[in-house]
Amino acid sequence: MAVSANRLELLQIADAVAREKSIEKEIVLEAMADAIQKAARSRYGLETNIRADINAKTGEIKLQRLMEVVEVVEEHPTQISLKDARVRNPEAQVGDFIAEPLPPMDFGRIAAQSAKQVIVQKVREAERDRQFDEYKDRIGEIVNGTVKRVEYGNVIVDLGRGEAIIRRDELIPRENYKYGDRVRAYVYDVRREQRGPQIFLSRTHPQFMSKLFTMEVPEIYDGIIELRSVARDPGSRAKIAVISNDSSIDPVGACVGMRGSRVQAVVGELQGEKIDIIPWSPDPASFIVNALQPAEVAKVVLDEEAERIEVVVPDEQLSLAIGRRGQNVRLASQLTGWDIDILTEQEESERRQKEFTERSELFMEALNVDEMVGQVLASEGFSSVEEVAYVDQDEIASIDGFDDDTANEIQSRAREYLERIEAEYDARRTELGVEDELRELPGITTAMMVAVGEDGVKTIEDFAGYAVDDLTGWKERKDGETQVFEGVFSNHGVSGAEAEEMIMTARLKAGWVTEEDLQSDAAEEAAESEGEPAAEAVVV
């Protein structure tokens, strides 16, 4: 069959648009068919149901009017009676569609303009979908592009097959780009927005540095060396923690390279950002000591539950450990995930002396003993009256200068003190109107009942409305700084698991949940944990 010039031209246009926009030719032909349908409806009536088909091989255009087969015709342009339909197709049934060929039509100026708009819109949507599908799987990669324009400090980058943006806060400070500059950046997000898919790039993201090292250090690419964590103060300083899976390879030396060639390549890309490469250690104390380099550390004290560590440094090392504007300790905290308190040896000595004095005074007041006995108990490691009251009596009797009678008397006084404090708490609890039923909650004390009463909670139903964070408090980490929010039980040593048990018991007693609900939830959690794959090492 011969193909006319205008049909051939139609196919050539579809091919050219598909190549230029990097989309399928079928999508362009579908857009053209939609445009022809819209133009035909404007001629034959907007209420007419028209279908246009373009033959992908010949370029032939077929126009058809579709009419639904119904028993009784209510809308003449789009419906046909069953009787009339069977004249055209004896096998027609109600609900089928009858196609009636329409003659070819010439486009007027308005119809042609309208068709053009439809084609442009459809092609643009297809191009956006192609761009989104291509880059959504490239999150976490480094891409290269050319600066297309700069708008209000944001850099628009031409990636060749798409356009991306580096927002002003994702650029390294004092970095300036102009039209035509080459730029390398990290793809950290791709998402659909009203104006189409947006590709967001970053040069300040910690993973940008990780990927640069992966490109420069073959051992990292091969998996011999792992980057465990990265902390950056973009444009100024950074710390990375590395570990080698091969004992014969030094991870720090491999990342530095011969005469610093590898690390210098990364530094050059990051506008001279200084990089400290630190050996990672599974021991938090060792890791934190390494992270605080170049400062020397005299002693560390860990609080694993609060993920907090106190670091004691010599007086002359304090400014080096903290760094300019707190930069060194802040980056070390980001790198390790621990809150770090820096103390000098003198400050630590003064604090220990203060704690010793406070404990001694507590024992003197609570047990009605002289200063010497209070100091002896404090120096033996007792930190509370509860410890003195309920420790094995032989432990107190074994202290130099003490005997069994002395130990018995001290413990008796300790228990009397605790009973008196308990009575005071109970009177305060009654005054606040906290119901006795709360005593049935696992692990709750009278002091805790006073705490919830002062928080306005008086009944089991009130207590059931708590969340775990309300009781234990929570932490929020932002820009390397951790903000601590106190909970009702923050001063009572209650763990998250204990708080959750109290709350679920209260909800059970209040009738909010049943034993079957709890068992079902527990079974679902167990099934989920069994189905989860083993955790892999995560590179941050």
Coordinates of C-alpha atoms in Angstrom, one line a residue:
M1 CA 0.0 0.0 0.0
A2 CA 1.4 3.4 -1.0
V3 CA 1.9 5.9 1.8
S4 CA 1.0 9.4 0.9
A5 CA 3.4 12.3 1.6
N6 CA 1.4 13.8 4.5
R7 CA 1.1 10.4 6.2
L8 CA 4.9 9.8 5.8
E9 CA 5.5 13.3 7.2
L10 CA 3.3 12.4 10.2
L11 CA 5.5 9.4 11.0
Q12 CA 8.7 11.3 10.5
I13 CA 7.5 14.0 12.9
A14 CA 6.6 11.4 15.5
D15 CA 10.1 9.8 15.1
A16 CA 11.9 13.1 15.4
V17 CA 9.9 14.2 18.5
A18 CA 10.5 10.7 20.1
R19 CA 14.3 11.0 19.5
E20 CA 14.6 14.5 20.7
K21 CA 12.6 14.0 23.9
S22 CA 14.0 10.4 24.5
I23 CA 10.5 8.9 24.7
E24 CA 8.7 6.1 22.9
K25 CA 7.4 6.8 19.4
E26 CA 4.1 5.1 20.5
I27 CA 3.6 7.8 23.1
V28 CA 3.9 10.5 20.5
L29 CA 1.5 8.8 18.2
E30 CA -1.0 8.4 21.1
A31 CA -0.7 12.1 21.8
M32 CA -1.4 12.9 18.1
A33 CA -4.4 10.6 18.2
D34 CA -5.7 12.4 21.3
A35 CA -5.2 15.7 19.6
I36 CA -7.1 14.5 16.5
Q37 CA -10.0 13.2 18.7
K38 CA -10.2 16.6 20.4
A39 CA -10.3 18.5 17.1
A40 CA -12.9 16.0 15.7
R41 CA -15.2 16.5 18.7
S42 CA -15.0 20.3 18.2
R43 CA -16.4 19.7 14.6
Y44 CA -18.9 16.9 15.2
G45 CA -20.0 18.0 18.7
L46 CA -18.3 17.9 22.1
E47 CA -20.8 15.3 23.3
T48 CA -19.8 12.9 20.5
N49 CA -17.6 9.9 21.5
I50 CA -14.9 9.8 18.9
R51 CA -11.9 7.5 18.6
A52 CA -8.9 8.2 16.4
D53 CA -6.4 5.6 15.4
I54 CA -3.0 6.2 13.7
N55 CA -1.4 3.2 12.0
A56 CA 2.2 3.1 13.2
K57 CA 3.4 1.6 9.9
T58 CA 1.5 3.5 7.3
G59 CA 0.5 6.7 9.1
E60 CA -3.1 6.2 8.1
I61 CA -5.6 8.0 10.3
K62 CA -9.0 6.4 11.0
L63 CA -11.8 8.3 12.7
Q64 CA -14.7 6.5 14.2
R65 CA -17.8 7.5 16.3
L66 CA -18.5 5.1 19.1
M67 CA -22.1 4.5 20.2
E68 CA -23.2 2.4 23.2
V69 CA -25.9 -0.2 22.6
V70 CA -28.9 0.4 24.9
E71 CA -32.5 -0.7 25.2
V72 CA -33.9 2.8 25.1
V73 CA -31.9 5.7 23.6
E74 CA -31.6 8.7 25.9
E75 CA -28.5 10.4 24.5
H76 CA -28.7 10.3 20.7
P77 CA -25.0 11.2 19.8
T78 CA -23.5 8.5 22.1
Q79 CA -26.2 5.8 22.2
I80 CA -27.9 3.5 19.7
S81 CA -30.9 1.2 20.2
L82 CA -30.4 -2.6 20.3
K83 CA -32.7 -2.9 17.2
D84 CA -30.7 -0.5 15.1
A85 CA -27.4 -1.9 16.3
R86 CA -28.4 -5.5 15.2
V87 CA -29.0 -4.1 11.7
R88 CA -25.3 -3.3 11.6
N89 CA -24.1 -6.2 13.7
P90 CA -26.5 -9.1 14.3
E91 CA -24.5 -10.2 17.4
A92 CA -24.7 -6.9 19.2
Q93 CA -25.6 -7.0 22.9
V94 CA -26.6 -4.2 25.3
G95 CA -23.4 -2.6 26.7
D96 CA -21.4 -3.2 23.5
F97 CA -20.1 -0.3 21.4
I98 CA -20.8 0.2 17.7
A99 CA -18.2 2.0 15.7
E100 CA -19.3 4.1 12.8
P101 CA -16.5 5.4 10.4
L102 CA -16.3 9.1 9.9
P103 CA -14.9 10.8 6.8
P104 CA -11.4 12.4 7.0
M105 CA -11.4 16.0 8.1
D106 CA -9.4 19.1 7.4
F107 CA -8.1 20.9 10.4
G108 CA -9.0 24.6 10.7
R109 CA -6.6 27.0 12.3
I110 CA -8.3 26.8 15.8
A111 CA -8.6 23.1 15.7
A112 CA -4.9 22.8 14.6
Q113 CA -3.8 25.1 17.4
S114 CA -5.8 23.1 19.9
A115 CA -4.4 19.8 18.6
K116 CA -0.8 21.3 18.9
Q117 CA -1.5 22.1 22.6
V118 CA -2.7 18.6 23.3
I119 CA 0.4 17.1 21.7
V120 CA 2.8 19.4 23.5
Q121 CA 1.2 18.7 26.9
K122 CA 1.2 14.9 26.4
V123 CA 4.8 14.9 25.2
R124 CA 5.8 17.0 28.1
E125 CA 4.1 14.7 30.6
A126 CA 5.8 11.7 29.0
E127 CA 9.1 13.4 29.1
R128 CA 8.6 14.1 32.8
D129 CA 7.6 10.5 33.5
R130 CA 10.7 9.3 31.7
Q131 CA 12.9 11.7 33.7
F132 CA 11.4 10.6 37.0
D133 CA 11.7 6.9 36.2
E134 CA 15.4 7.4 35.2
Y135 CA 16.5 9.4 38.2
K136 CA 14.4 7.8 41.0
D137 CA 16.7 4.8 41.0
R138 CA 19.8 7.1 41.0
I139 CA 19.3 8.5 44.5
G140 CA 22.6 8.1 46.3
E141 CA 24.7 8.5 43.2
I142 CA 27.0 11.3 42.1
V143 CA 26.1 13.0 38.9
N144 CA 27.9 15.5 36.7
G145 CA 26.3 18.4 35.0
T146 CA 26.6 21.9 33.6
V147 CA 25.3 25.1 35.3
K148 CA 22.3 26.3 33.3
R149 CA 21.4 29.3 35.4
V150 CA 21.5 30.6 38.9
E151 CA 18.3 31.8 40.6
Y152 CA 18.3 33.5 44.0
G153 CA 21.4 31.5 45.0
N154 CA 20.0 28.2 43.8
V155 CA 21.9 26.5 41.0
I156 CA 20.0 24.9 38.1
V157 CA 22.1 22.1 36.6
D158 CA 21.6 20.6 33.1
L159 CA 22.3 16.8 33.4
G160 CA 21.9 16.2 29.7
R161 CA 18.7 14.1 30.0
G162 CA 17.1 16.2 32.8
E163 CA 17.4 19.3 34.9
A164 CA 18.3 19.3 38.6
I165 CA 18.6 21.9 41.3
I166 CA 21.2 22.6 44.0
R167 CA 19.5 24.7 46.6
R168 CA 21.5 27.5 48.3
D169 CA 21.8 25.6 51.6
E170 CA 23.1 22.5 49.8
L171 CA 26.1 24.4 48.3
I172 CA 29.4 24.6 50.1
P173 CA 29.8 28.1 51.7
R174 CA 31.6 30.7 49.6
E175 CA 31.0 28.5 46.5
N176 CA 30.0 30.5 43.4
Y177 CA 28.9 29.1 40.1
K178 CA 28.2 30.8 36.8
Y179 CA 26.6 29.7 33.5
G180 CA 28.6 26.9 31.8
D181 CA 30.5 25.7 34.9
R182 CA 30.9 22.0 35.4
V183 CA 29.5 20.8 38.7
R184 CA 29.5 17.4 40.5
A185 CA 26.9 16.7 43.2
Y186 CA 25.1 14.0 45.1
V187 CA 21.5 13.0 44.2
Y188 CA 19.7 13.0 47.6
D189 CA 16.0 13.2 46.5
V190 CA 13.8 12.8 43.5
R191 CA 10.1 13.5 43.9
R192 CA 7.1 14.4 41.8
E193 CA 5.8 17.9 42.2
Q194 CA 3.1 20.0 40.6
R195 CA 5.5 21.4 38.0
G196 CA 6.9 18.0 37.3
P197 CA 9.6 15.7 38.8
Q198 CA 12.3 17.6 40.7
I199 CA 15.8 16.3 41.1
F200 CA 17.5 17.6 44.2
L201 CA 21.3 17.7 44.4
S202 CA 23.7 18.4 47.3
R203 CA 27.3 19.2 47.8
T204 CA 27.1 19.4 51.6
H205 CA 25.5 16.0 52.2
P206 CA 27.8 13.6 54.3
Q207 CA 27.2 10.9 51.7
F208 CA 28.7 13.1 49.0
M209 CA 32.1 12.8 50.7
S210 CA 31.5 9.0 51.1
K211 CA 30.9 8.6 47.4
L212 CA 33.9 10.7 46.5
F213 CA 36.1 8.5 48.7
T214 CA 34.6 5.4 47.1
M215 CA 35.6 6.8 43.6
E216 CA 39.1 7.7 44.8
V217 CA 39.9 4.6 46.9
P218 CA 39.7 1.3 45.1
E219 CA 39.7 -0.6 48.4
I220 CA 36.5 1.1 49.5
Y221 CA 34.9 0.3 46.1
D222 CA 35.9 -3.3 46.4
G223 CA 34.5 -3.6 50.0
I224 CA 37.9 -4.2 51.6
I225 CA 37.6 -0.9 53.5
E226 CA 34.3 0.3 54.9
L227 CA 33.3 3.9 55.6
R228 CA 31.3 3.5 58.9
S229 CA 30.3 7.1 59.5
V230 CA 30.9 10.6 58.2
A231 CA 30.5 14.0 59.9
R232 CA 30.9 17.3 58.0
D233 CA 31.0 21.0 58.7
P234 CA 30.8 21.8 54.9
G235 CA 33.6 23.9 53.5
S236 CA 35.5 23.8 56.8
R237 CA 36.2 20.4 58.4
A238 CA 35.1 16.8 58.3
K239 CA 35.7 13.5 60.0
I240 CA 35.3 10.0 58.5
A241 CA 35.5 6.7 60.4
V242 CA 37.0 3.8 58.4
I243 CA 37.6 0.1 59.1
S244 CA 39.5 -2.6 57.1
N245 CA 38.1 -6.1 56.6
D246 CA 41.7 -7.2 55.8
S247 CA 44.1 -7.0 58.7
S248 CA 47.1 -6.5 56.3
I249 CA 45.6 -3.2 54.9
D250 CA 45.8 0.0 57.0
P251 CA 42.4 1.8 56.3
V252 CA 43.7 5.2 57.2
G253 CA 46.8 4.9 55.0
A254 CA 44.7 3.6 52.1
C255 CA 42.4 6.5 52.2
V256 CA 45.2 9.0 52.5
G257 CA 47.1 7.5 49.5
M258 CA 50.7 8.0 48.4
R259 CA 51.8 11.4 49.6
G260 CA 48.2 12.2 50.3
S261 CA 47.1 11.9 46.7
R262 CA 43.8 10.3 47.4
V263 CA 42.6 12.5 50.2
Q264 CA 43.8 15.6 48.3
A265 CA 41.6 14.7 45.3
V266 CA 38.6 14.7 47.7
V267 CA 39.7 17.9 49.4
G268 CA 40.1 19.7 46.1
E269 CA 36.5 18.8 45.1
L270 CA 35.3 20.1 48.4
Q271 CA 36.9 23.5 48.2
G272 CA 39.7 22.7 50.6
E273 CA 37.6 21.1 53.4
K274 CA 40.0 19.6 55.9
I275 CA 39.4 15.9 56.5
D276 CA 40.3 13.8 59.6
I277 CA 40.4 10.1 58.8
I278 CA 39.8 8.1 61.9
P279 CA 40.0 4.3 62.5
W280 CA 36.6 3.0 63.6
S281 CA 36.4 0.8 66.7
P282 CA 33.5 -1.3 68.1
D283 CA 34.5 0.0 71.6
P284 CA 32.7 3.3 72.1
A285 CA 35.3 4.7 74.4
S286 CA 38.2 3.9 72.0
F287 CA 36.2 5.3 69.0
I288 CA 35.4 8.5 70.8
V289 CA 39.0 9.0 71.9
N290 CA 40.0 8.6 68.2
A291 CA 37.3 10.9 67.0
L292 CA 38.6 13.7 69.3
Q293 CA 42.0 13.7 67.6
P294 CA 44.2 15.7 67.5
A295 CA 43.4 16.3 71.2
E296 CA 44.8 13.8 73.8
V297 CA 42.3 12.2 76.3
A298 CA 43.2 11.4 79.8
K299 CA 40.0 9.5 80.9
V300 CA 36.5 8.7 79.7
V301 CA 33.3 7.8 81.6
L302 CA 30.5 6.3 79.7
D303 CA 26.7 6.4 80.4
E304 CA 25.5 3.8 77.9
E305 CA 21.8 4.1 78.7
A306 CA 21.8 7.8 77.9
E307 CA 24.4 7.4 75.2
R308 CA 26.5 10.1 76.9
I309 CA 30.2 10.2 77.6
E310 CA 32.4 12.4 79.7
V311 CA 35.8 13.0 78.4
V312 CA 38.6 14.3 80.7
V313 CA 41.5 16.0 79.0
P314 CA 44.6 17.8 80.4
D315 CA 44.0 21.5 81.0
E316 CA 46.3 22.5 78.1
Q317 CA 44.3 20.3 75.7
L318 CA 40.9 21.7 76.4
S319 CA 40.8 24.3 73.6
L320 CA 42.1 21.7 71.1
A321 CA 39.5 19.1 72.1
I322 CA 36.6 21.6 71.8
G323 CA 37.9 23.1 68.7
R324 CA 37.2 26.5 67.1
R325 CA 33.6 27.4 68.0
G326 CA 33.1 23.8 69.3
Q327 CA 33.7 22.3 65.9
N328 CA 36.0 19.4 67.0
V329 CA 33.7 18.1 69.7
R330 CA 30.6 18.7 67.6
L331 CA 31.9 16.7 64.7
A332 CA 33.1 13.9 67.0
S333 CA 29.6 13.8 68.5
Q334 CA 28.0 13.5 65.0
L335 CA 30.5 10.9 63.9
T336 CA 30.0 8.6 67.0
G337 CA 26.4 9.3 67.8
W338 CA 27.2 10.0 71.4
D339 CA 26.8 13.2 73.4
I340 CA 30.2 14.3 74.5
D341 CA 31.0 16.4 77.6
I342 CA 34.5 17.8 77.8
L343 CA 36.0 18.3 81.2
T344 CA 39.5 19.3 82.3
E345 CA 41.3 17.2 84.9
Q346 CA 40.8 20.1 87.4
E347 CA 37.0 20.4 86.7
E348 CA 36.6 16.6 87.0
S349 CA 38.4 16.6 90.3
E350 CA 36.3 19.5 91.6
R351 CA 33.1 17.7 90.5
R352 CA 34.1 14.4 92.1
Q353 CA 34.8 16.3 95.4
K354 CA 31.4 18.0 95.2
E355 CA 29.6 14.7 94.6
F356 CA 31.5 13.2 97.5
T357 CA 30.5 16.1 99.8
E358 CA 26.8 15.9 98.7
R359 CA 26.7 12.1 99.4
S360 CA 28.4 12.6 102.8
E361 CA 25.9 15.3 103.8
L362 CA 23.0 13.1 102.6
F363 CA 24.1 10.2 104.9
M364 CA 24.8 12.6 107.8
E365 CA 21.3 14.0 107.6
A366 CA 19.4 10.8 106.8
L367 CA 21.2 8.5 109.2
N368 CA 21.9 11.0 111.9
V369 CA 25.6 10.2 112.0
D370 CA 28.7 12.3 112.3
E371 CA 30.8 13.6 109.4
M372 CA 33.4 10.8 109.6
V373 CA 30.8 8.0 109.2
G374 CA 29.1 9.9 106.3
Q375 CA 32.4 10.3 104.5
V376 CA 33.3 6.6 105.1
L377 CA 30.1 5.4 103.5
A378 CA 30.5 7.8 100.6
S379 CA 34.1 6.7 100.0
E380 CA 33.0 3.0 100.0
G381 CA 30.9 3.7 96.9
F382 CA 27.4 4.0 98.5
S383 CA 25.4 6.6 96.5
S384 CA 21.9 6.4 98.1
V385 CA 20.2 5.6 101.4
E386 CA 18.4 2.7 99.6
E387 CA 21.7 1.0 98.9
V388 CA 22.7 1.3 102.6
A389 CA 19.3 0.1 103.8
Y390 CA 19.1 -3.1 101.7
V391 CA 22.7 -4.1 101.0
D392 CA 23.9 -7.2 102.8
Q393 CA 24.8 -6.3 106.4
D394 CA 28.2 -8.0 106.2
E395 CA 29.2 -5.5 103.5
I396 CA 28.8 -2.6 105.9
A397 CA 30.3 -4.6 108.8
S398 CA 33.4 -5.3 106.7
I399 CA 34.3 -1.6 106.5
D400 CA 37.3 -0.7 108.7
G401 CA 36.2 0.6 112.0
F402 CA 32.7 -0.9 111.7
D403 CA 31.3 -4.0 113.4
D404 CA 28.0 -5.9 113.2
D405 CA 26.3 -3.7 115.8
T406 CA 27.3 -0.6 113.9
A407 CA 26.1 -2.0 110.6
N408 CA 22.8 -3.1 112.1
E409 CA 22.2 0.4 113.7
I410 CA 23.1 2.2 110.4
Q411 CA 20.7 0.0 108.4
S412 CA 17.9 0.4 111.0
R413 CA 18.3 4.2 110.7
A414 CA 18.3 4.0 106.9
R415 CA 15.1 2.0 106.8
E416 CA 13.4 4.3 109.3
Y417 CA 14.4 7.3 107.1
L418 CA 13.0 5.6 104.0
E419 CA 9.7 4.8 105.9
R420 CA 9.4 8.4 106.9
I421 CA 10.0 9.6 103.4
E422 CA 7.4 7.0 102.1
A423 CA 4.8 8.3 104.6
E424 CA 5.4 11.9 103.4
Y425 CA 5.0 10.9 99.8
D426 CA 1.8 9.0 100.6
A427 CA 0.4 12.0 102.4
R428 CA 1.2 14.1 99.4
R429 CA -0.3 11.5 97.1
T430 CA -3.6 11.6 99.1
E431 CA -3.6 15.4 99.0
L432 CA -3.3 15.3 95.2
G433 CA -6.2 12.8 95.0
V434 CA -4.2 10.1 93.2
E435 CA -6.2 6.8 93.5
D436 CA -4.9 3.7 95.3
E437 CA -5.6 1.7 92.2
L438 CA -2.5 3.0 90.6
R439 CA -0.4 0.9 93.0
E440 CA -1.4 -2.1 90.9
L441 CA 0.7 -0.9 88.0
P442 CA 4.0 -2.9 87.8
G443 CA 7.0 -1.2 89.2
I444 CA 5.3 2.0 90.3
T445 CA 6.3 3.7 93.6
T446 CA 4.6 6.2 95.8
A447 CA 7.1 8.8 94.6
M448 CA 6.1 8.1 91.1
M449 CA 2.4 8.4 92.0
V450 CA 3.1 11.9 93.4
A451 CA 4.9 12.7 90.2
V452 CA 1.9 11.8 88.0
G453 CA -0.5 13.5 90.5
E454 CA 1.5 16.7 90.1
D455 CA 1.1 16.2 86.3
G456 CA -2.7 16.1 86.7
V457 CA -3.1 12.3 86.4
K458 CA -5.2 10.7 89.2
T459 CA -6.9 7.6 87.9
I460 CA -6.0 4.5 85.9
E461 CA -7.9 5.9 82.9
D462 CA -5.9 9.1 83.1
F463 CA -2.6 7.1 83.2
A464 CA -3.7 5.0 80.2
G465 CA -3.6 8.1 78.1
Y466 CA 0.2 8.5 78.5
A467 CA 2.7 7.6 75.8
V468 CA 6.1 6.1 76.7
D469 CA 7.9 9.4 75.9
D470 CA 5.6 11.3 78.3
L471 CA 7.0 9.2 81.1
T472 CA 10.6 8.6 80.1
G473 CA 11.3 11.8 78.1
W474 CA 12.9 11.9 74.7
K475 CA 15.8 13.4 72.8
E476 CA 15.9 15.3 69.5
R477 CA 19.2 15.6 67.6
K478 CA 19.6 18.5 65.3
D479 CA 22.8 19.9 63.7
G480 CA 24.9 17.7 66.0
E481 CA 23.3 19.1 69.1
T482 CA 21.0 16.9 71.3
Q483 CA 18.1 18.5 73.0
V484 CA 16.7 16.6 76.0
F485 CA 13.0 16.7 77.0
E486 CA 12.2 15.6 80.5
G487 CA 9.5 13.1 81.2
V488 CA 7.3 12.6 84.3
F489 CA 9.6 9.7 85.4
S490 CA 12.9 11.1 84.2
N491 CA 14.2 11.3 87.8
H492 CA 13.0 7.8 88.8
G493 CA 15.2 5.6 86.6
V494 CA 12.3 4.1 84.6
S495 CA 13.3 2.5 81.3
G496 CA 11.2 2.6 78.1
A497 CA 10.2 -1.1 78.5
E498 CA 9.1 -0.6 82.1
A499 CA 7.1 2.5 81.1
E500 CA 5.4 0.6 78.3
E501 CA 4.4 -2.2 80.6
M502 CA 2.8 0.3 83.1
I503 CA 0.9 2.0 80.3
M504 CA -0.4 -1.3 78.7
T505 CA -1.4 -2.6 82.2
A506 CA -3.4 0.7 82.8
R507 CA -5.1 0.4 79.4
L508 CA -6.0 -3.2 80.1
K509 CA -7.5 -2.2 83.5
A510 CA -9.3 0.7 81.9
G511 CA -10.8 -1.6 79.3
W512 CA -9.1 0.2 76.3
V513 CA -7.6 -3.1 75.2
T514 CA -8.1 -6.8 76.0
E515 CA -5.7 -9.7 76.7
E516 CA -6.5 -11.0 73.2
D517 CA -5.4 -7.7 71.6
L518 CA -2.1 -7.8 73.5
Q519 CA -1.5 -11.4 72.5
S520 CA -2.3 -10.7 68.9
D521 CA 0.0 -7.7 68.8
A522 CA 2.8 -9.7 70.4
A523 CA 2.3 -12.5 67.8
E524 CA 2.4 -10.0 64.9
E525 CA 5.6 -8.5 66.2
A526 CA 7.2 -11.9 66.6
A527 CA 6.2 -12.9 63.0
E528 CA 7.6 -9.6 61.6
S529 CA 10.9 -10.0 63.5
E530 CA 11.3 -13.6 62.2
G531 CA 10.6 -12.5 58.6
E532 CA 13.1 -9.6 58.7
P533 CA 16.5 -10.3 57.0
A534 CA 19.7 -10.1 59.1
A535 CA 20.8 -6.5 59.5
E536 CA 23.7 -5.4 57.3
A537 CA 26.3 -2.8 58.1
V538 CA 25.0 0.6 57.1
V539 CA 27.4 3.2 55.7
V540 CA 26.3 6.6 56.9

